[in-house]
């Protein structure tokens, strides 16, 4: 079955530590996205990539970094510069175009130790 | 600035009690309006895309409609398994960016 796999499901970060969230898709989608979801707020875009080896900042990119070395993979690193990392992180992918919905993984919940 | 507002924030219905969820948007150049369902601890699941005012789409007990300023998700004779948070998002074509609302949390009781 095609889909998006995010791992781990739960992640804990210590002070000053960088952590990496994994996102893999087998939908053959060109575009991939990272969102952050906080209680009472809409999903906010962190980074997106429309093609391999290229990515752009979203609305809240500070304290985060990404890479896109393979079409299937779009890992997100939450750096120590992100002072409020506790959130639910969602990865999505789509075929570029207005009529193509974004499909989401089941998220990673990140907490601070 | 693009904005999407959903109401009500939470809705409690009895099984079989039909109702509507609202999604109003203020965006420049809407190219698509998406509805998603999200269960606790899960990612959003795609339901519908609407492209132009007057368009309607249906899936089981759900029907989505679109006007020039808002979209409605009508739930007819809901069942407990329809309980979830329903999200809407507007797509303006700017670098494939979706602007999400904060969602309506629906609870359907027996």
Coordinates of C-alpha atoms in Angstrom, one line a residue:
Chain A
X1 CA 0.0 0.0 0.0
X2 CA 1.3 3.4 -0.9
X3 CA 1.6 6.0 1.8
X4 CA 3.8 8.2 4.0
X5 CA 5.7 6.8 6.9
X6 CA 6.9 9.1 9.8
X7 CA 9.2 7.9 12.5
X8 CA 9.5 7.8 15.4
X9 CA 6.0 8.3 16.6
X10 CA 7.2 9.8 19.9
X11 CA 10.5 11.7 20.4
X12 CA 12.1 13.4 23.3
X13 CA 14.7 16.1 23.1
X14 CA 17.3 17.1 25.7
X15 CA 18.4 20.7 26.1
X16 CA 21.0 21.7 23.4
X17 CA 20.3 18.6 21.4
X18 CA 19.5 18.3 17.7
X19 CA 16.9 15.7 16.7
X20 CA 15.9 14.4 13.3
X21 CA 12.4 13.3 12.3
X22 CA 12.1 10.9 9.4
X23 CA 9.6 11.1 6.6
X24 CA 9.5 8.5 3.7
X25 CA 6.9 8.3 1.0
X26 CA 6.2 5.6 -1.7
X27 CA 3.6 7.6 -3.6
X28 CA 6.0 8.8 -6.2
X29 CA 5.2 12.4 -5.3
X30 CA 7.5 15.2 -6.3
X31 CA 6.5 17.6 -3.6
X32 CA 7.0 17.1 0.2
X33 CA 6.1 19.3 3.2
X34 CA 6.7 19.6 6.9
X35 CA 4.1 21.2 9.1
X36 CA 3.9 21.9 12.8
X37 CA 0.6 21.5 14.7
X38 CA 0.0 23.1 18.1
X39 CA -3.2 23.1 20.1
X40 CA -5.6 25.8 19.0
X41 CA -3.6 26.7 15.9
X42 CA -3.9 25.7 12.3
X43 CA -1.1 23.6 10.7
X44 CA 1.9 25.9 10.0
X45 CA 4.3 25.2 7.2
X46 CA 8.0 24.8 8.2
X47 CA 9.7 23.8 4.9
X48 CA 8.6 22.4 1.6
X49 CA 10.4 20.8 -1.4
X50 CA 9.0 20.6 -4.9
X51 CA 11.9 18.6 -6.4
X52 CA 14.9 16.7 -5.3
X53 CA 17.9 18.8 -4.1
X54 CA 15.7 21.9 -3.7
X55 CA 13.6 23.2 -0.8
X56 CA 12.2 26.4 0.4
X57 CA 11.4 27.9 3.8
X58 CA 7.8 28.1 5.0
X59 CA 6.3 30.4 7.5
X60 CA 8.2 29.2 10.6
X61 CA 11.5 27.8 9.4
X62 CA 13.7 29.3 12.1
X63 CA 15.4 26.6 14.2
X64 CA 14.7 23.9 11.7
X65 CA 16.6 22.4 8.7
X66 CA 15.8 19.9 6.0
X67 CA 17.4 18.0 3.2
X68 CA 16.0 16.4 0.0
X69 CA 18.6 14.0 -1.4
X70 CA 16.1 11.4 -2.6
X71 CA 12.6 11.8 -4.0
X72 CA 11.2 9.4 -1.3
X73 CA 12.7 11.1 1.7
X74 CA 12.5 14.5 3.4
X75 CA 14.0 14.4 6.9
X76 CA 13.5 17.4 9.3
X77 CA 16.1 18.3 11.9
X78 CA 14.9 20.3 14.9
X79 CA 18.0 22.2 16.1
X80 CA 18.8 23.5 19.5
X81 CA 18.0 27.0 18.1
X82 CA 14.3 26.1 18.2
X83 CA 13.4 27.2 21.7
X84 CA 9.9 25.8 21.7
X85 CA 10.0 22.5 19.9
X86 CA 7.2 20.7 21.7
X87 CA 4.6 20.0 19.0
X88 CA 3.0 17.5 16.7
X89 CA 5.0 17.4 13.4
X90 CA 3.3 16.3 10.2
X91 CA 4.9 15.4 6.9
X92 CA 2.9 15.5 3.7
X93 CA 3.4 14.9 0.0
X94 CA 1.6 15.7 -3.2
X95 CA 1.8 15.9 -6.9
X96 CA 2.3 19.7 -7.7
X97 CA -0.8 21.4 -8.8
X98 CA -4.0 23.0 -7.4
X99 CA -6.1 19.9 -8.0
X100 CA -3.8 17.6 -6.1
X101 CA -4.4 17.2 -2.4
X102 CA -1.6 16.8 0.1
X103 CA -1.5 13.4 1.8
X104 CA -0.2 13.2 5.3
X105 CA 1.7 10.8 7.5
X106 CA 0.6 10.0 11.1
X107 CA 3.0 12.5 12.7
X108 CA 5.7 12.6 15.3
X109 CA 5.1 14.0 18.7
X110 CA 8.2 15.8 20.0
X111 CA 8.6 16.7 23.7
X112 CA 11.3 18.3 25.7
X113 CA 12.9 16.3 28.5
Chain B
X1 CA -2.5 38.0 4.6
X2 CA -4.4 34.8 3.7
X3 CA -6.8 33.7 6.5
X4 CA -9.0 30.7 7.0
X5 CA -11.5 30.7 9.9
X6 CA -13.5 27.7 11.0
X7 CA -16.6 27.6 13.2
X8 CA -17.8 26.4 15.6
X9 CA -14.6 25.4 17.4
X10 CA -16.4 22.4 18.8
X11 CA -19.7 20.7 18.1
X12 CA -21.5 18.0 19.9
X13 CA -24.3 16.2 18.1
X14 CA -26.5 13.2 18.9
X15 CA -26.5 10.4 16.4
X16 CA -28.8 11.2 13.5
X17 CA -28.8 15.0 14.3
X18 CA -27.6 16.7 11.1
X19 CA -25.6 19.9 11.1
X20 CA -23.0 22.0 9.2
X21 CA -19.5 23.1 9.8
X22 CA -18.3 26.5 8.4
X23 CA -15.0 27.5 6.8
X24 CA -14.7 31.1 5.8
X25 CA -11.7 32.3 3.9
X26 CA -10.0 35.5 3.0
X27 CA -7.3 34.7 0.4
X28 CA -6.1 36.2 -2.8
X29 CA -6.9 34.1 -5.7
X30 CA -8.4 30.8 -4.3
X31 CA -7.4 27.9 -6.5
X32 CA -8.8 25.1 -4.3
X33 CA -10.5 24.5 -1.0
X34 CA -9.6 21.3 0.8
X35 CA -11.4 19.4 3.6
X36 CA -9.6 16.9 5.8
X37 CA -10.7 14.7 8.7
X38 CA -8.2 14.2 11.6
X39 CA -8.5 11.6 14.3
X40 CA -6.6 12.1 17.6
X41 CA -2.9 11.3 17.3
X42 CA -3.2 10.8 13.5
X43 CA -2.4 12.8 10.4
X44 CA -5.2 14.5 8.4
X45 CA -7.1 12.4 6.0
X46 CA -8.1 14.0 2.7
X47 CA -11.9 14.2 2.1
X48 CA -12.7 16.7 -0.7
X49 CA -11.3 19.4 -3.0
X50 CA -13.6 22.2 -4.3
X51 CA -12.5 24.6 -7.0
X52 CA -15.2 27.1 -7.8
X53 CA -18.3 28.7 -6.3
X54 CA -21.4 26.5 -6.6
X55 CA -19.4 23.3 -6.6
X56 CA -20.6 20.4 -4.3
X57 CA -19.0 17.1 -3.5
X58 CA -20.4 14.2 -1.5
X59 CA -19.0 11.2 0.3
X60 CA -21.3 9.0 2.4
X61 CA -22.9 11.3 5.1
X62 CA -20.7 14.3 4.2
X63 CA -21.4 17.0 1.6
X64 CA -19.0 19.9 1.0
X65 CA -20.2 23.1 -0.7
X66 CA -18.3 26.3 -1.8
X67 CA -19.3 29.9 -2.2
X68 CA -17.1 32.9 -3.0
X69 CA -16.4 33.5 0.7
X70 CA -17.0 30.3 2.6
X71 CA -17.3 26.5 2.4
X72 CA -19.7 24.3 4.4
X73 CA -19.3 20.7 5.4
X74 CA -22.8 19.3 5.9
X75 CA -23.1 16.1 8.0
X76 CA -26.3 14.2 7.5
X77 CA -27.5 11.7 10.1
X78 CA -24.1 11.5 11.7
X79 CA -22.8 8.4 13.5
X80 CA -20.4 8.1 16.4
X81 CA -17.6 7.1 14.0
X82 CA -17.9 10.5 12.4
X83 CA -16.4 12.0 15.6
X84 CA -13.1 13.7 14.6
X85 CA -11.6 17.1 14.0
X86 CA -12.5 18.5 10.5
X87 CA -10.0 20.8 8.9
X88 CA -10.3 23.1 5.9
X89 CA -7.5 24.6 4.0
X90 CA -7.2 27.1 1.1
X91 CA -4.8 26.8 -1.7
X92 CA -3.8 29.9 -3.5
X93 CA -1.2 28.5 -5.9
X94 CA 1.6 30.3 -4.1
X95 CA 4.3 27.6 -4.1
X96 CA 1.8 24.9 -3.3
X97 CA 1.1 26.5 0.0
X98 CA -2.0 25.6 2.0
X99 CA -3.5 27.9 4.6
X100 CA -5.2 25.9 7.3
X101 CA -8.0 26.7 9.7
X102 CA -7.9 25.6 13.3
X103 CA -10.5 23.0 12.8
X104 CA -13.9 22.0 14.2
X105 CA -13.9 19.2 16.8
X106 CA -17.0 17.1 16.2
X107 CA -18.4 14.7 18.8
X108 CA -21.3 12.4 17.9
X109 CA -23.0 10.6 20.8
X110 CA -25.5 7.8 20.9

